[in-house]
């Protein structure tokens, strides 16, 4: 008996993958540079930060919550790390990650306590922390910017590393994280609890799931990844000011939703999210490669998001019908 | 390991109030290992509240509870699970996005090394479903299951916990005879393994078929605790409702008039094929059959919330637009759905608003809802169906399950329809009110309304219907008149597809 459940999740990722390949191929047809090694490396580097953040947010969204504060956290972490490096020229790359990660965890703890502890709506809480953290960057940075000279060379060269000629270091990290998170969410009890909690929160209480702990830890993880992403930001841009990564949280949400994480929780995978991020970036890159005005960028992102949500609805309705029908057929 | 007959659970003088409403005013319950213990009482008597206290959902305000010889640790579902208490709640609460296997083992998935062993989980779930006699694919998503199937998954979940006591809050309310029979076998096996079962049901024939001991509650207090051999149906009913009940099914004969509903060759290949029947003025037609035989889907298709592929529906000799509940309502069709929580009620809205919702036109003043009329309407239905609530504007999700069902019934009966379709009208309704519901349906028929009734409860079908259409696996097997129909030939037709014996 074929499993509809499996077919569906497989279908989702596979169809996204097919759309992705189609986009890449058709752009490459018009602008061959797009499918060269350089083009691929560019695409992967440009996607890495959003993909990383989307994986970090996946457990939160699967639990029917959201974290809008991530882009502010990226900015905060990036600026603080740069500041530390400027004041301690002996710093190397791993110390950057320690600081960035710690900053992220701090924000995650605050979000987690408010959402999981006080059970406040996550949309409002993280909208609040979005402003608070960004405000924090403005205050501490005092309009000071940092450039490549102030950053550890070991960090910048790490960002330039590629593997197998095609895979930039940041995207390698994305793949590793994707595999770990994907496995964890599918094959461990805490991972499955996230799906259950997002699918039916009151029922999760009834079966004795540790809702507080799971939610709290998911926010800490999300914050941690955002903090780490701040270091990746430095690696990529070698420059930071107080507006770093401003407003990018919605690009992350868009990538996650396009990648198959429903806003109502209970569904989605890390693999899907990464493909979603790649797809958003590819279409952006493709439009640039085709010479479409950058002015259209935001509008097209929004359009994609709506198409994705619509596709999701249609798919969900179809699955529901198929599931109803299956029940009857099993009887016959 | 408890021995048979050892006292397993003792609840003494347990009290519980919700804000101003007193749910339990001093209840006792003693359950022994190896016992099937029925907990009976009218809607709102406090049965679910008792079970939810044991489940850790609510905490009692006063009283003592001992479980397995030690003080019961209250107030958290996890603590109850750890103490060996498994619960089947009155309202199924599945995770619709997850597979059935995962629903059964949520939080307790079998592991192989570090990872969850999904193969093992699926195999075990399949075994449990087989034991319950229902063929469900453990890998499928829970979304799209009928209420009855959801109930089966809940039962499997409770069984898989290997608990020492299983609390079953109306597990059979949506099941038909053959599934109930399976469940009873499972309950007997549990008893043989020295586990205890607390069984809540409004189907008293089931209660007498399986229980060893009966505790009756009324208005939040225990009124009797008796071994089954020391009591009988009449006594129990009297203890429950505080008076004698006569004539459970007061069906009267009415003149049968013109055809109101005509269903012609209706087919939706996934659910039902070539269904044709009519319902006339003053007539009660019942659709009987097993769970999953396509009855609810037919009702939903007529009402327009589901679609059909071929065939036609006529109402008062006019074709009825397909797929449009708005048209159906305008044509004075009412559907009391099977799933009250998902399809029937606005759970956070007040009782009064739920009841008046579909009768807005009649209740409005010039523009706005006339609150006085709404209040009068609500009071009228509270009387008619003895709905129990503290205040008219109480949100429906604070009502007991049976009272929620009464609210859905009231909402649609209040619309004064020409064609009334009722899907499991008395699901979870107590014996006292069941007769009232039947009386109301009978009265509606007497007023010349056409009534299409779906019910898994055979006595209800046999007692109420003028004609019975038996469905099996989406097809009409046979049609029996009131005179021809017996328990035996309806069951035979529903299970084997053979007509008339
Ligand atoms: N969460 C709640 N808030 C307020 N009142 C409640 C709540 N839960 C139950 N009640 C009230 O407590 C009383 C007992 O309800 P309970 O659900 O235990 O009844 P029941 O015996 O299970 O009835 P039924 O047969 O209809 O399921 C009812 O009057 C109900 O309105
Ligand atoms: Mg109840």
Tab-separated table of N, CA and C in Angstrom, chain A residues 43-61 67 70-71 73-74 77 97 100-101 158 168-182 218-236 245 248-249 251-253 255-256 261 269-278 281:
chain	number	residue	atom	x	y	z
A	43	UNK	N	25.666	31.793	-6.436
A	43	UNK	CA	24.314	31.459	-5.976
A	43	UNK	C	24.367	30.868	-4.567
A	44	UNK	N	25.268	29.908	-4.382
A	44	UNK	CA	25.328	29.228	-3.083
A	44	UNK	C	25.781	30.192	-1.985
A	45	UNK	N	26.758	31.036	-2.279
A	45	UNK	CA	27.211	31.997	-1.259
A	45	UNK	C	26.087	32.943	-0.893
A	46	UNK	N	25.387	33.402	-1.927
A	46	UNK	CA	24.339	34.379	-1.664
A	46	UNK	C	23.192	33.767	-0.886
A	47	UNK	N	22.966	32.460	-1.057
A	47	UNK	CA	21.845	31.804	-0.383
A	47	UNK	C	22.165	31.429	1.057
A	48	UNK	N	23.462	31.218	1.331
A	48	UNK	CA	23.852	30.557	2.581
A	48	UNK	C	23.212	31.173	3.826
A	49	UNK	N	23.268	32.505	3.959
A	49	UNK	CA	22.803	33.097	5.219
A	49	UNK	C	21.302	32.886	5.411
A	50	UNK	N	20.544	33.159	4.331
A	50	UNK	CA	19.090	32.976	4.453
A	50	UNK	C	18.753	31.505	4.705
A	51	UNK	N	19.464	30.612	4.019
A	51	UNK	CA	19.197	29.180	4.207
A	51	UNK	C	19.495	28.760	5.631
A	52	UNK	N	20.605	29.245	6.146
A	52	UNK	CA	20.989	28.936	7.521
A	52	UNK	C	19.898	29.391	8.495
A	53	UNK	N	19.477	30.622	8.316
A	53	UNK	CA	18.453	31.178	9.205
A	53	UNK	C	17.138	30.416	9.073
A	54	UNK	N	16.812	30.023	7.855
A	54	UNK	CA	15.545	29.306	7.653
A	54	UNK	C	15.589	27.944	8.328
A	55	UNK	N	16.743	27.277	8.275
A	55	UNK	CA	16.845	25.997	8.999
A	55	UNK	C	16.699	26.246	10.498
A	56	UNK	N	17.336	27.322	10.963
A	56	UNK	CA	17.249	27.638	12.386
A	56	UNK	C	15.830	27.912	12.826
A	57	UNK	N	15.074	28.527	11.960
A	57	UNK	CA	13.701	28.896	12.313
A	57	UNK	C	12.731	27.725	12.105
A	58	UNK	N	13.153	26.723	11.339
A	58	UNK	CA	12.221	25.639	10.997
A	58	UNK	C	11.531	25.037	12.230
A	59	UNK	N	12.274	24.620	13.272
A	59	UNK	CA	11.573	24.033	14.418
A	59	UNK	C	10.573	24.995	15.043
A	60	UNK	N	10.927	26.270	15.114
A	60	UNK	CA	10.004	27.255	15.688
A	60	UNK	C	8.723	27.309	14.869
A	61	UNK	N	8.872	27.373	13.542
A	61	UNK	CA	7.678	27.479	12.703
A	61	UNK	C	6.886	26.195	12.691
A	67	UNK	N	9.732	33.607	14.589
A	67	UNK	CA	10.735	34.459	15.211
A	67	UNK	C	11.113	35.563	14.240
A	70	UNK	N	15.116	37.538	14.150
A	70	UNK	CA	16.396	36.978	13.687
A	70	UNK	C	17.264	37.973	12.926
A	71	UNK	N	16.666	38.804	12.063
A	71	UNK	CA	17.501	39.704	11.270
A	71	UNK	C	18.180	40.725	12.172
A	73	UNK	N	18.985	40.106	15.229
A	73	UNK	CA	20.018	39.346	15.931
A	73	UNK	C	21.263	39.198	15.055
A	74	UNK	N	21.046	38.943	13.768
A	74	UNK	CA	22.175	38.855	12.844
A	74	UNK	C	22.969	40.166	12.881
A	77	UNK	N	24.751	40.583	16.327
A	77	UNK	CA	25.883	39.672	16.452
A	77	UNK	C	27.029	40.129	15.555
A	97	UNK	N	32.923	32.962	16.306
A	97	UNK	CA	31.722	32.118	16.388
A	97	UNK	C	31.228	32.002	17.821
A	100	UNK	N	29.475	35.343	18.559
A	100	UNK	CA	28.226	35.441	17.778
A	100	UNK	C	27.169	34.495	18.331
A	101	UNK	N	27.572	33.248	18.587
A	101	UNK	CA	26.625	32.253	19.097
A	101	UNK	C	26.044	32.682	20.438
A	158	UNK	N	38.434	32.047	5.622
A	158	UNK	CA	37.514	30.905	5.776
A	158	UNK	C	36.299	31.104	4.869
A	168	UNK	N	31.082	26.706	-1.512
A	168	UNK	CA	31.686	27.660	-0.590
A	168	UNK	C	31.494	27.192	0.851
A	169	UNK	N	32.451	27.563	1.713
A	169	UNK	CA	32.384	27.118	3.109
A	169	UNK	C	31.019	27.382	3.762
A	170	UNK	N	30.474	28.589	3.622
A	170	UNK	CA	29.184	28.816	4.294
A	170	UNK	C	28.100	27.830	3.841
A	171	UNK	N	28.097	27.511	2.556
A	171	UNK	CA	27.041	26.596	2.119
A	171	UNK	C	27.315	25.164	2.557
A	172	UNK	N	28.591	24.825	2.698
A	172	UNK	CA	28.908	23.516	3.268
A	172	UNK	C	28.286	23.415	4.665
A	173	UNK	N	28.414	24.509	5.423
A	173	UNK	CA	27.825	24.529	6.761
A	173	UNK	C	26.300	24.355	6.679
A	174	UNK	N	25.706	24.996	5.668
A	174	UNK	CA	24.261	24.860	5.478
A	174	UNK	C	23.895	23.388	5.285
A	175	UNK	N	24.682	22.723	4.439
A	175	UNK	CA	24.350	21.317	4.151
A	175	UNK	C	24.512	20.453	5.391
A	176	UNK	N	25.600	20.703	6.127
A	176	UNK	CA	25.802	19.903	7.345
A	176	UNK	C	24.649	20.137	8.320
A	177	UNK	N	24.304	21.398	8.511
A	177	UNK	CA	23.213	21.714	9.446
A	177	UNK	C	21.888	21.105	8.969
A	178	UNK	N	21.689	21.170	7.660
A	178	UNK	CA	20.460	20.617	7.098
A	178	UNK	C	20.342	19.124	7.401
A	179	UNK	N	21.447	18.418	7.230
A	179	UNK	CA	21.410	16.974	7.482
A	179	UNK	C	21.147	16.705	8.957
A	180	UNK	N	21.847	17.433	9.813
A	180	UNK	CA	21.670	17.189	11.252
A	180	UNK	C	20.242	17.517	11.683
A	181	UNK	N	19.786	18.705	11.322
A	181	UNK	CA	18.447	19.111	11.752
A	181	UNK	C	17.382	18.207	11.118
A	182	UNK	N	17.570	17.893	9.832
A	182	UNK	CA	16.618	17.017	9.148
A	182	UNK	C	16.514	15.675	9.850
A	218	UNK	N	13.693	25.517	21.175
A	218	UNK	CA	13.631	25.872	19.748
A	218	UNK	C	13.999	27.336	19.563
A	219	UNK	N	13.540	28.204	20.455
A	219	UNK	CA	13.893	29.620	20.341
A	219	UNK	C	15.381	29.847	20.589
A	220	UNK	N	15.930	29.085	21.538
A	220	UNK	CA	17.358	29.240	21.788
A	220	UNK	C	18.152	28.793	20.559
A	221	UNK	N	17.731	27.678	19.978
A	221	UNK	CA	18.409	27.189	18.774
A	221	UNK	C	18.307	28.231	17.653
A	222	UNK	N	17.105	28.762	17.474
A	222	UNK	CA	16.887	29.740	16.413
A	222	UNK	C	17.769	30.968	16.636
A	223	UNK	N	17.822	31.440	17.897
A	223	UNK	CA	18.657	32.588	18.213
A	223	UNK	C	20.127	32.272	17.980
A	224	UNK	N	20.532	31.071	18.409
A	224	UNK	CA	21.927	30.663	18.245
A	224	UNK	C	22.327	30.695	16.769
A	225	UNK	N	21.477	30.120	15.942
A	225	UNK	CA	21.784	30.104	14.508
A	225	UNK	C	21.838	31.532	13.961
A	226	UNK	N	20.949	32.395	14.449
A	226	UNK	CA	20.966	33.783	13.981
A	226	UNK	C	22.274	34.456	14.386
A	227	UNK	N	22.723	34.175	15.612
A	227	UNK	CA	23.987	34.737	16.068
A	227	UNK	C	25.143	34.268	15.196
A	228	UNK	N	25.161	32.971	14.912
A	228	UNK	CA	26.204	32.411	14.055
A	228	UNK	C	26.105	33.018	12.652
A	229	UNK	N	24.891	33.222	12.190
A	229	UNK	CA	24.704	33.795	10.860
A	229	UNK	C	25.299	35.198	10.792
A	230	UNK	N	25.332	35.886	11.950
A	230	UNK	CA	25.963	37.203	11.996
A	230	UNK	C	27.434	37.108	11.593
A	231	UNK	N	28.105	36.046	12.053
A	231	UNK	CA	29.518	35.851	11.696
A	231	UNK	C	29.641	35.551	10.196
A	232	UNK	N	28.698	34.760	9.679
A	232	UNK	CA	28.708	34.497	8.232
A	232	UNK	C	28.484	35.782	7.439
A	233	UNK	N	27.722	36.686	8.014
A	233	UNK	CA	27.500	37.980	7.385
A	233	UNK	C	28.832	38.722	7.232
A	234	UNK	N	29.623	38.710	8.315
A	234	UNK	CA	30.934	39.367	8.253
A	234	UNK	C	31.820	38.711	7.200
A	235	UNK	N	31.792	37.386	7.194
A	235	UNK	CA	32.595	36.638	6.221
A	235	UNK	C	32.268	37.053	4.802
A	236	UNK	N	30.974	37.222	4.551
A	236	UNK	CA	30.562	37.491	3.179
A	236	UNK	C	30.803	38.945	2.787
A	245	UNK	N	21.730	43.756	7.648
A	245	UNK	CA	20.683	42.735	7.497
A	245	UNK	C	19.297	43.256	7.861
A	248	UNK	N	15.534	41.720	6.757
A	248	UNK	CA	15.647	40.462	6.011
A	248	UNK	C	14.860	39.307	6.631
A	249	UNK	N	14.258	39.538	7.813
A	249	UNK	CA	13.555	38.411	8.455
A	249	UNK	C	12.439	37.865	7.567
A	251	UNK	N	12.444	37.707	4.340
A	251	UNK	CA	12.994	36.852	3.290
A	251	UNK	C	13.161	35.433	3.820
A	252	UNK	N	13.514	35.342	5.106
A	252	UNK	CA	13.688	34.022	5.722
A	252	UNK	C	12.343	33.312	5.856
A	253	UNK	N	11.358	34.059	6.334
A	253	UNK	CA	10.017	33.470	6.462
A	253	UNK	C	9.539	33.010	5.080
A	255	UNK	N	11.335	32.111	2.482
A	255	UNK	CA	12.048	30.901	2.071
A	255	UNK	C	11.470	29.677	2.772
A	256	UNK	N	11.181	29.827	4.066
A	256	UNK	CA	10.653	28.692	4.825
A	256	UNK	C	9.278	28.289	4.307
A	261	UNK	N	7.086	24.871	4.863
A	261	UNK	CA	6.706	24.936	6.275
A	261	UNK	C	5.413	25.719	6.352
A	269	UNK	N	10.185	20.366	6.315
A	269	UNK	CA	11.459	19.698	6.586
A	269	UNK	C	12.610	20.658	6.319
A	270	UNK	N	13.768	20.313	6.875
A	270	UNK	CA	14.953	21.150	6.678
A	270	UNK	C	15.358	21.162	5.200
A	271	UNK	N	15.252	20.008	4.551
A	271	UNK	CA	15.610	19.941	3.135
A	271	UNK	C	14.729	20.894	2.322
A	272	UNK	N	13.448	20.855	2.593
A	272	UNK	CA	12.517	21.716	1.874
A	272	UNK	C	12.878	23.188	2.040
A	273	UNK	N	13.218	23.536	3.261
A	273	UNK	CA	13.539	24.922	3.572
A	273	UNK	C	14.763	25.391	2.778
A	274	UNK	N	15.767	24.527	2.678
A	274	UNK	CA	16.972	24.907	1.934
A	274	UNK	C	16.638	25.059	0.450
A	275	UNK	N	15.854	24.147	-0.065
A	275	UNK	CA	15.459	24.285	-1.472
A	275	UNK	C	14.662	25.576	-1.657
A	276	UNK	N	13.799	25.888	-0.692
A	276	UNK	CA	13.025	27.129	-0.760
A	276	UNK	C	13.938	28.345	-0.833
A	277	UNK	N	14.962	28.353	0.025
A	277	UNK	CA	15.901	29.481	0.033
A	277	UNK	C	16.627	29.566	-1.307
A	278	UNK	N	17.049	28.410	-1.823
A	278	UNK	CA	17.745	28.393	-3.116
A	278	UNK	C	16.842	28.918	-4.222
A	281	UNK	N	16.529	32.677	-4.116
A	281	UNK	CA	17.758	33.303	-4.574
A	281	UNK	C	17.952	33.130	-6.080
